[in-house]
PDB file of C-alpha atoms and ligand atoms in Angstrom:
ATOM      1  CA  MET A   1       4.144   4.434 -16.472  1.00 89.00           C
ATOM      2  CA  HIS A   2       7.698   3.805 -15.299  1.00 94.00           C
ATOM      3  CA  VAL A   3       8.182   0.714 -13.107  1.00 96.00           C
ATOM      4  CA  LEU A   4      11.299  -0.205 -11.148  1.00 97.00           C
ATOM      5  CA  VAL A   5      11.499  -3.998 -10.910  1.00 97.00           C
ATOM      6  CA  VAL A   6      13.661  -5.330  -8.061  1.00 97.00           C
ATOM      7  CA  GLU A   7      14.322  -9.019  -8.721  1.00 96.00           C
ATOM      8  CA  ASP A   8      17.547 -10.994  -8.458  1.00 95.00           C
ATOM      9  CA  ASP A   9      16.488 -14.143 -10.311  1.00 94.00           C
ATOM     10  CA  PRO A  10      17.133 -13.579 -14.045  1.00 94.00           C
ATOM     11  CA  ALA A  11      14.718 -16.405 -14.923  1.00 93.00           C
ATOM     12  CA  VAL A  12      11.963 -14.251 -13.375  1.00 92.00           C
ATOM     13  CA  ALA A  13      13.310 -10.775 -14.048  1.00 95.00           C
ATOM     14  CA  VAL A  14      13.949 -10.990 -17.786  1.00 94.00           C
ATOM     15  CA  PRO A  15      10.527 -12.310 -18.879  1.00 94.00           C
ATOM     16  CA  LEU A  16       8.877  -9.970 -16.383  1.00 94.00           C
ATOM     17  CA  LYS A  17      10.617  -6.937 -17.859  1.00 95.00           C
ATOM     18  CA  GLU A  18       9.715  -8.003 -21.394  1.00 94.00           C
ATOM     19  CA  GLY A  19       6.125  -8.761 -20.436  1.00 92.00           C
ATOM     20  CA  LEU A  20       5.627  -5.426 -18.703  1.00 93.00           C
ATOM     21  CA  GLU A  21       7.137  -3.606 -21.670  1.00 92.00           C
ATOM     22  CA  ARG A  22       4.679  -5.397 -23.957  1.00 89.00           C
ATOM     23  CA  ASN A  23       1.938  -4.057 -21.673  1.00 87.00           C
ATOM     24  CA  GLY A  24       3.115  -0.507 -22.250  1.00 87.00           C
ATOM     25  CA  PHE A  25       5.262   0.038 -19.149  1.00 92.00           C
ATOM     26  CA  THR A  26       8.795   1.420 -19.109  1.00 95.00           C
ATOM     27  CA  VAL A  27      10.887  -0.889 -16.941  1.00 97.00           C
ATOM     28  CA  ASP A  28      14.163  -0.483 -15.051  1.00 97.00           C
ATOM     29  CA  LEU A  29      15.611  -3.590 -13.469  1.00 97.00           C
ATOM     30  CA  VAL A  30      17.864  -3.893 -10.416  1.00 97.00           C
ATOM     31  CA  SER A  31      18.968  -7.080  -8.619  1.00 97.00           C
ATOM     32  CA  TYR A  32      20.440  -5.934  -5.308  1.00 97.00           C
ATOM     33  CA  ALA A  33      18.884  -4.383  -2.208  1.00 97.00           C
ATOM     34  CA  ALA A  34      21.607  -1.744  -2.105  1.00 96.00           C
ATOM     35  CA  GLN A  35      20.604  -0.482  -5.564  1.00 97.00           C
ATOM     36  CA  VAL A  36      16.962   0.234  -4.773  1.00 97.00           C
ATOM     37  CA  VAL A  37      16.986   3.498  -2.831  1.00 96.00           C
ATOM     38  CA  PRO A  38      19.515   5.134  -5.213  1.00 96.00           C
ATOM     39  CA  ALA A  39      17.431   3.958  -8.200  1.00 96.00           C
ATOM     40  CA  VAL A  40      14.229   5.381  -6.689  1.00 96.00           C
ATOM     41  CA  ARG A  41      15.997   8.682  -6.094  1.00 94.00           C
ATOM     42  CA  GLU A  42      17.625   8.875  -9.513  1.00 94.00           C
ATOM     43  CA  SER A  43      14.924   7.593 -11.838  1.00 93.00           C
ATOM     44  CA  ALA A  44      11.777   8.577  -9.851  1.00 92.00           C
ATOM     45  CA  PRO A  45       9.695   5.537 -10.903  1.00 94.00           C
ATOM     46  CA  ASP A  46       5.885   5.635 -10.748  1.00 93.00           C
ATOM     47  CA  LEU A  47       5.896   2.276  -8.965  1.00 96.00           C
ATOM     48  CA  VAL A  48       8.331  -0.232  -7.450  1.00 97.00           C
ATOM     49  CA  LEU A  49       7.842  -3.999  -7.671  1.00 97.00           C
ATOM     50  CA  LEU A  50       9.908  -5.347  -4.789  1.00 96.00           C
ATOM     51  CA  ASP A  51      11.060  -8.939  -4.393  1.00 94.00           C
ATOM     52  CA  LEU A  52      11.531  -9.700  -0.679  1.00 92.00           C
ATOM     53  CA  GLY A  53      14.325 -12.256  -1.055  1.00 91.00           C
ATOM     54  CA  LEU A  54      17.383 -10.392  -2.331  1.00 94.00           C
ATOM     55  CA  PRO A  55      20.994 -11.608  -2.309  1.00 95.00           C
ATOM     56  CA  ASP A  56      22.348  -8.767  -0.179  1.00 97.00           C
ATOM     57  CA  GLY A  57      19.415  -7.939   2.077  1.00 93.00           C
ATOM     58  CA  ASP A  58      15.794  -8.255   3.112  1.00 92.00           C
ATOM     59  CA  GLY A  59      13.183  -6.604   0.902  1.00 93.00           C
ATOM     60  CA  LEU A  60      11.183  -5.456   3.942  1.00 93.00           C
ATOM     61  CA  GLU A  61      14.233  -3.548   5.157  1.00 94.00           C
ATOM     62  CA  VAL A  62      14.494  -1.994   1.685  1.00 96.00           C
ATOM     63  CA  LEU A  63      10.826  -0.964   1.909  1.00 95.00           C
ATOM     64  CA  ARG A  64      11.489   0.691   5.267  1.00 93.00           C
ATOM     65  CA  GLU A  65      14.361   2.626   3.681  1.00 94.00           C
ATOM     66  CA  ILE A  66      12.251   3.682   0.686  1.00 94.00           C
ATOM     67  CA  ARG A  67       9.539   5.024   2.985  1.00 92.00           C
ATOM     68  CA  LYS A  68      11.970   7.268   4.824  1.00 89.00           C
ATOM     69  CA  THR A  69      12.242   9.452   1.730  1.00 88.00           C
ATOM     70  CA  SER A  70       9.573   8.447  -0.778  1.00 89.00           C
ATOM     71  CA  ASP A  71       5.840   7.854  -1.092  1.00 88.00           C
ATOM     72  CA  VAL A  72       6.275   5.922  -4.372  1.00 92.00           C
ATOM     73  CA  PRO A  73       3.716   3.089  -4.654  1.00 94.00           C
ATOM     74  CA  VAL A  74       5.298  -0.276  -3.828  1.00 95.00           C
ATOM     75  CA  ILE A  75       3.992  -3.745  -4.691  1.00 94.00           C
ATOM     76  CA  ILE A  76       5.833  -6.526  -2.889  1.00 93.00           C
ATOM     77  CA  ALA A  77       6.384  -9.958  -4.436  1.00 91.00           C
ATOM     78  CA  THR A  78       6.372 -12.797  -1.927  1.00 84.00           C
ATOM     79  CA  ALA A  79       6.625 -16.570  -2.027  1.00 78.00           C
ATOM     80  CA  ARG A  80       3.404 -18.489  -1.430  1.00 63.00           C
ATOM     81  CA  GLY A  81       2.198 -18.702   2.149  1.00 62.00           C
ATOM     82  CA  GLU A  82       4.354 -16.011   3.676  1.00 72.00           C
ATOM     83  CA  GLU A  83       1.486 -14.179   5.327  1.00 76.00           C
ATOM     84  CA  THR A  84       3.719 -12.524   7.905  1.00 79.00           C
ATOM     85  CA  ASP A  85       5.723 -10.867   5.129  1.00 80.00           C
ATOM     86  CA  ARG A  86       2.561  -9.587   3.501  1.00 78.00           C
ATOM     87  CA  ILE A  87       1.211  -8.117   6.732  1.00 80.00           C
ATOM     88  CA  VAL A  88       4.533  -6.583   7.732  1.00 82.00           C
ATOM     89  CA  GLY A  89       4.871  -5.227   4.196  1.00 83.00           C
ATOM     90  CA  LEU A  90       1.464  -3.557   4.408  1.00 80.00           C
ATOM     91  CA  GLU A  91       2.362  -2.195   7.832  1.00 80.00           C
ATOM     92  CA  LEU A  92       5.539  -0.703   6.418  1.00 85.00           C
ATOM     93  CA  GLY A  93       3.572   1.044   3.699  1.00 85.00           C
ATOM     94  CA  SER A  94       3.438  -1.239   0.692  1.00 89.00           C
ATOM     95  CA  ASP A  95       0.374  -0.676  -1.505  1.00 89.00           C
ATOM     96  CA  ASP A  96      -0.276  -4.250  -2.555  1.00 87.00           C
ATOM     97  CA  TYR A  97       1.440  -7.585  -2.982  1.00 87.00           C
ATOM     98  CA  VAL A  98       1.604 -10.393  -5.499  1.00 88.00           C
ATOM     99  CA  VAL A  99       2.299 -14.023  -4.642  1.00 86.00           C
ATOM    100  CA  LYS A 100       4.899 -15.887  -6.692  1.00 87.00           C
ATOM    101  CA  PRO A 101       4.478 -17.262  -9.238  1.00 86.00           C
ATOM    102  CA  PHE A 102       2.284 -14.521 -10.705  1.00 88.00           C
ATOM    103  CA  SER A 103       1.440 -13.733 -14.294  1.00 89.00           C
ATOM    104  CA  VAL A 104       2.472 -10.532 -16.032  1.00 90.00           C
ATOM    105  CA  ARG A 105      -1.206  -9.960 -16.734  1.00 86.00           C
ATOM    106  CA  GLU A 106      -2.118 -10.093 -13.037  1.00 86.00           C
ATOM    107  CA  LEU A 107       0.775  -7.829 -12.148  1.00 91.00           C
ATOM    108  CA  ALA A 108      -0.118  -5.303 -14.863  1.00 89.00           C
ATOM    109  CA  ALA A 109      -3.700  -5.170 -13.554  1.00 85.00           C
ATOM    110  CA  ARG A 110      -2.483  -4.602 -10.010  1.00 87.00           C
ATOM    111  CA  ILE A 111      -0.062  -1.876 -11.072  1.00 90.00           C
ATOM    112  CA  ARG A 112      -2.868  -0.067 -12.875  1.00 85.00           C
ATOM    113  CA  ALA A 113      -5.197  -0.482  -9.859  1.00 83.00           C
ATOM    114  CA  VAL A 114      -2.614   1.039  -7.522  1.00 86.00           C
ATOM    115  CA  GLY A 115      -2.148   3.920  -9.963  1.00 79.00           C
ATOM    116  CA  ARG A 116      -5.909   4.540 -10.110  1.00 74.00           C
ATOM    117  CA  ARG A 117      -6.251   4.530  -6.319  1.00 74.00           C
ATOM    118  CA  ARG A 118      -3.386   6.981  -5.983  1.00 73.00           C
ATOM    119  CA  ARG A 119      -4.985   9.380  -8.457  1.00 67.00           C
ATOM    120  CA  ARG A 120      -8.470   9.435  -6.884  1.00 59.00           C
ATOM    121  CA  GLU A 121      -7.612  12.032  -4.306  1.00 51.00           C
ATOM    122  CA  PRO A 122     -10.052  14.789  -3.271  1.00 50.00           C
ATOM    123  CA  THR A 123      -9.751  16.394   0.168  1.00 50.00           C
ATOM    124  CA  THR A 124     -12.106  15.130   2.867  1.00 54.00           C
ATOM    125  CA  SER A 125     -12.636  16.130   6.452  1.00 52.00           C
ATOM    126  CA  SER A 126     -14.670  15.848   9.595  1.00 56.00           C
ATOM    127  CA  ALA A 127     -14.479  18.416  12.354  1.00 64.00           C
ATOM    128  CA  ARG A 128     -11.531  16.782  14.135  1.00 81.00           C
ATOM    129  CA  VAL A 129      -9.946  14.913  11.271  1.00 87.00           C
ATOM    130  CA  VAL A 130      -8.764  16.672   8.137  1.00 86.00           C
ATOM    131  CA  VAL A 131      -7.490  14.520   5.293  1.00 88.00           C
ATOM    132  CA  ASP A 132      -5.754  16.271   2.429  1.00 86.00           C
ATOM    133  CA  ARG A 133      -5.464  13.646  -0.283  1.00 83.00           C
ATOM    134  CA  ASP A 134      -3.424  15.795  -2.637  1.00 81.00           C
ATOM    135  CA  ARG A 135      -0.733  16.412  -0.052  1.00 84.00           C
ATOM    136  CA  ARG A 136      -1.362  13.004   1.575  1.00 88.00           C
ATOM    137  CA  GLU A 137      -1.479  14.687   4.925  1.00 90.00           C
ATOM    138  CA  ALA A 138      -3.816  13.909   7.808  1.00 92.00           C
ATOM    139  CA  THR A 139      -4.328  16.107  10.848  1.00 90.00           C
ATOM    140  CA  ILE A 140      -6.167  15.219  14.055  1.00 88.00           C
ATOM    141  CA  ASP A 141      -7.211  18.221  16.129  1.00 83.00           C
ATOM    142  CA  GLY A 142      -4.774  20.293  14.070  1.00 83.00           C
ATOM    143  CA  GLU A 143      -1.787  17.979  14.622  1.00 87.00           C
ATOM    144  CA  VAL A 144      -0.224  16.247  11.630  1.00 90.00           C
ATOM    145  CA  VAL A 145      -0.178  12.464  12.104  1.00 92.00           C
ATOM    146  CA  ASP A 146       2.543  10.394  10.454  1.00 92.00           C
ATOM    147  CA  LEU A 147       0.755   7.502   8.711  1.00 94.00           C
ATOM    148  CA  THR A 148       1.714   4.736   6.315  1.00 92.00           C
ATOM    149  CA  ALA A 149       0.085   4.789   2.874  1.00 91.00           C
ATOM    150  CA  LYS A 150      -2.549   2.234   3.897  1.00 91.00           C
ATOM    151  CA  GLU A 151      -3.328   3.876   7.226  1.00 94.00           C
ATOM    152  CA  PHE A 152      -3.785   7.148   5.384  1.00 94.00           C
ATOM    153  CA  ASP A 153      -6.137   5.565   2.838  1.00 92.00           C
ATOM    154  CA  LEU A 154      -8.164   3.911   5.601  1.00 94.00           C
ATOM    155  CA  LEU A 155      -8.538   7.150   7.514  1.00 94.00           C
ATOM    156  CA  ALA A 156      -9.426   8.990   4.305  1.00 91.00           C
ATOM    157  CA  VAL A 157     -12.319   6.616   3.591  1.00 89.00           C
ATOM    158  CA  LEU A 158     -13.580   6.720   7.193  1.00 91.00           C
ATOM    159  CA  ALA A 159     -13.349  10.535   7.289  1.00 88.00           C
ATOM    160  CA  GLU A 160     -15.521  10.996   4.207  1.00 83.00           C
ATOM    161  CA  GLU A 161     -18.621  10.551   6.316  1.00 80.00           C
ATOM    162  CA  PRO A 162     -18.138  10.520  10.093  1.00 83.00           C
ATOM    163  CA  GLY A 163     -20.757   8.401  11.834  1.00 86.00           C
ATOM    164  CA  ARG A 164     -21.324   6.123   8.832  1.00 87.00           C
ATOM    165  CA  VAL A 165     -20.328   2.534   9.445  1.00 91.00           C
ATOM    166  CA  VAL A 166     -18.039   1.579   6.581  1.00 89.00           C
ATOM    167  CA  PRO A 167     -18.413  -2.169   5.977  1.00 88.00           C
ATOM    168  CA  ARG A 168     -15.235  -4.257   6.043  1.00 88.00           C
ATOM    169  CA  GLN A 169     -15.844  -5.323   2.418  1.00 82.00           C
ATOM    170  CA  GLU A 170     -15.922  -1.695   1.315  1.00 82.00           C
ATOM    171  CA  LEU A 171     -12.698  -0.933   3.175  1.00 88.00           C
ATOM    172  CA  PHE A 172     -10.978  -3.897   1.542  1.00 84.00           C
ATOM    173  CA  ALA A 173     -12.226  -2.895  -1.882  1.00 79.00           C
ATOM    174  CA  ARG A 174     -11.303   0.770  -1.615  1.00 83.00           C
ATOM    175  CA  VAL A 175      -8.080   0.598   0.372  1.00 87.00           C
ATOM    176  CA  TRP A 176      -6.636  -2.632  -0.965  1.00 83.00           C
ATOM    177  CA  ASP A 177      -8.114  -4.114  -4.102  1.00 72.00           C
ATOM    178  CA  PRO A 178     -11.588  -4.710  -5.573  1.00 63.00           C
ATOM    179  CA  VAL A 179     -10.850  -8.423  -5.609  1.00 65.00           C
ATOM    180  CA  TRP A 180      -9.051  -8.581  -2.255  1.00 59.00           C
ATOM    181  CA  VAL A 181      -8.952 -12.142  -0.973  1.00 60.00           C
ATOM    182  CA  GLY A 182      -6.598 -11.729   2.004  1.00 61.00           C
ATOM    183  CA  THR A 183      -7.508 -12.391   5.603  1.00 64.00           C
ATOM    184  CA  GLY A 184      -9.504  -9.979   7.732  1.00 72.00           C
ATOM    185  CA  LYS A 185      -6.523  -9.754  10.019  1.00 82.00           C
ATOM    186  CA  THR A 186      -4.745  -7.305   7.752  1.00 85.00           C
ATOM    187  CA  LEU A 187      -7.556  -4.769   8.108  1.00 89.00           C
ATOM    188  CA  ASP A 188      -7.662  -5.152  11.890  1.00 90.00           C
ATOM    189  CA  VAL A 189      -3.872  -4.799  12.135  1.00 90.00           C
ATOM    190  CA  HIS A 190      -4.051  -1.542  10.179  1.00 92.00           C
ATOM    191  CA  VAL A 191      -6.919  -0.161  12.242  1.00 93.00           C
ATOM    192  CA  ALA A 192      -5.051  -1.022  15.465  1.00 91.00           C
ATOM    193  CA  SER A 193      -1.959   0.753  14.209  1.00 92.00           C
ATOM    194  CA  LEU A 194      -4.012   3.753  13.036  1.00 93.00           C
ATOM    195  CA  ARG A 195      -5.675   4.010  16.466  1.00 91.00           C
ATOM    196  CA  ARG A 196      -2.283   4.056  18.174  1.00 89.00           C
ATOM    197  CA  LYS A 197      -1.121   6.853  15.917  1.00 90.00           C
ATOM    198  CA  VAL A 198      -4.207   9.082  16.200  1.00 87.00           C
ATOM    199  CA  GLY A 199      -3.809   8.926  19.973  1.00 81.00           C
ATOM    200  CA  ASP A 200      -7.545   8.679  20.694  1.00 80.00           C
ATOM    201  CA  PRO A 201      -8.736   5.068  20.784  1.00 75.00           C
ATOM    202  CA  GLY A 202     -12.385   6.183  20.707  1.00 85.00           C
ATOM    203  CA  LEU A 203     -12.049   8.075  17.433  1.00 90.00           C
ATOM    204  CA  ILE A 204     -12.363   4.947  15.277  1.00 93.00           C
ATOM    205  CA  GLU A 205     -15.197   2.762  16.519  1.00 93.00           C
ATOM    206  CA  THR A 206     -15.553  -0.950  15.865  1.00 93.00           C
ATOM    207  CA  VAL A 207     -19.037  -2.086  14.871  1.00 92.00           C
ATOM    208  CA  ARG A 208     -18.752  -5.774  15.509  1.00 89.00           C
ATOM    209  CA  GLY A 209     -19.396  -8.006  12.523  1.00 86.00           C
ATOM    210  CA  VAL A 210     -19.956  -5.010  10.244  1.00 90.00           C
ATOM    211  CA  GLY A 211     -17.033  -2.640  10.001  1.00 92.00           C
ATOM    212  CA  TYR A 212     -15.605   0.599  11.359  1.00 95.00           C
ATOM    213  CA  ARG A 213     -16.707   4.178  11.669  1.00 94.00           C
ATOM    214  CA  LEU A 214     -15.188   7.488  12.550  1.00 93.00           C
ATOM    215  CA  ALA A 215     -16.844   8.923  15.666  1.00 89.00           C
ATOM    216  CA  GLU A 216     -18.981  11.995  15.044  1.00 80.00           C
ATOM    217  CA  SER A 217     -17.691  14.957  16.965  1.00 64.00           C
TER     218      SER A 217
HETATM  219 CA1   CA B 301      14.653 -13.369  -4.957  1.00 96.35          CA
END
């Protein structure tokens, strides 16, 4: 697996690159925001680890640029306590995040988890919602809806079985991480955004205290 590491601090970047290589990853390293999109285009990495604090720009802006042209999995690296960055990052289509300082071991596990989630992709559908996991394309009533990676994954899980209430814990585990310890707010933010995009607020129903379900048509 080929990982593009975006990190400007050599004291972090160098041991990180060596550690990931010891774990069997091929690693390219860039230090500037302006280098990221060209590097994604040229070297087609399997995953990007993106530091948010870069000398020439904001990592979230870089993520927004990446998502204009690429669906490459992105893990963002944030400083402790910056919950807003994590939520905005997820909104913009990052797949996961790690909080600094993190160990190479933790990062390697998260990279592999993101890779596994991206590979588990059969097509699922209900009458109104069709989710094509291979093409990562969702249609509602025949119209393609433009979703972030997380919104797509959420809809894909809900669409597997319309009418079934999917517990919040299950959504966290399947869309984010089996050991997700973030706040519930992230899930609600994503559902709210997904509802706006599908254009029918009644399609995804809240079952208070339990979870969400896709309305049966
Ligand atoms: Ca930095």
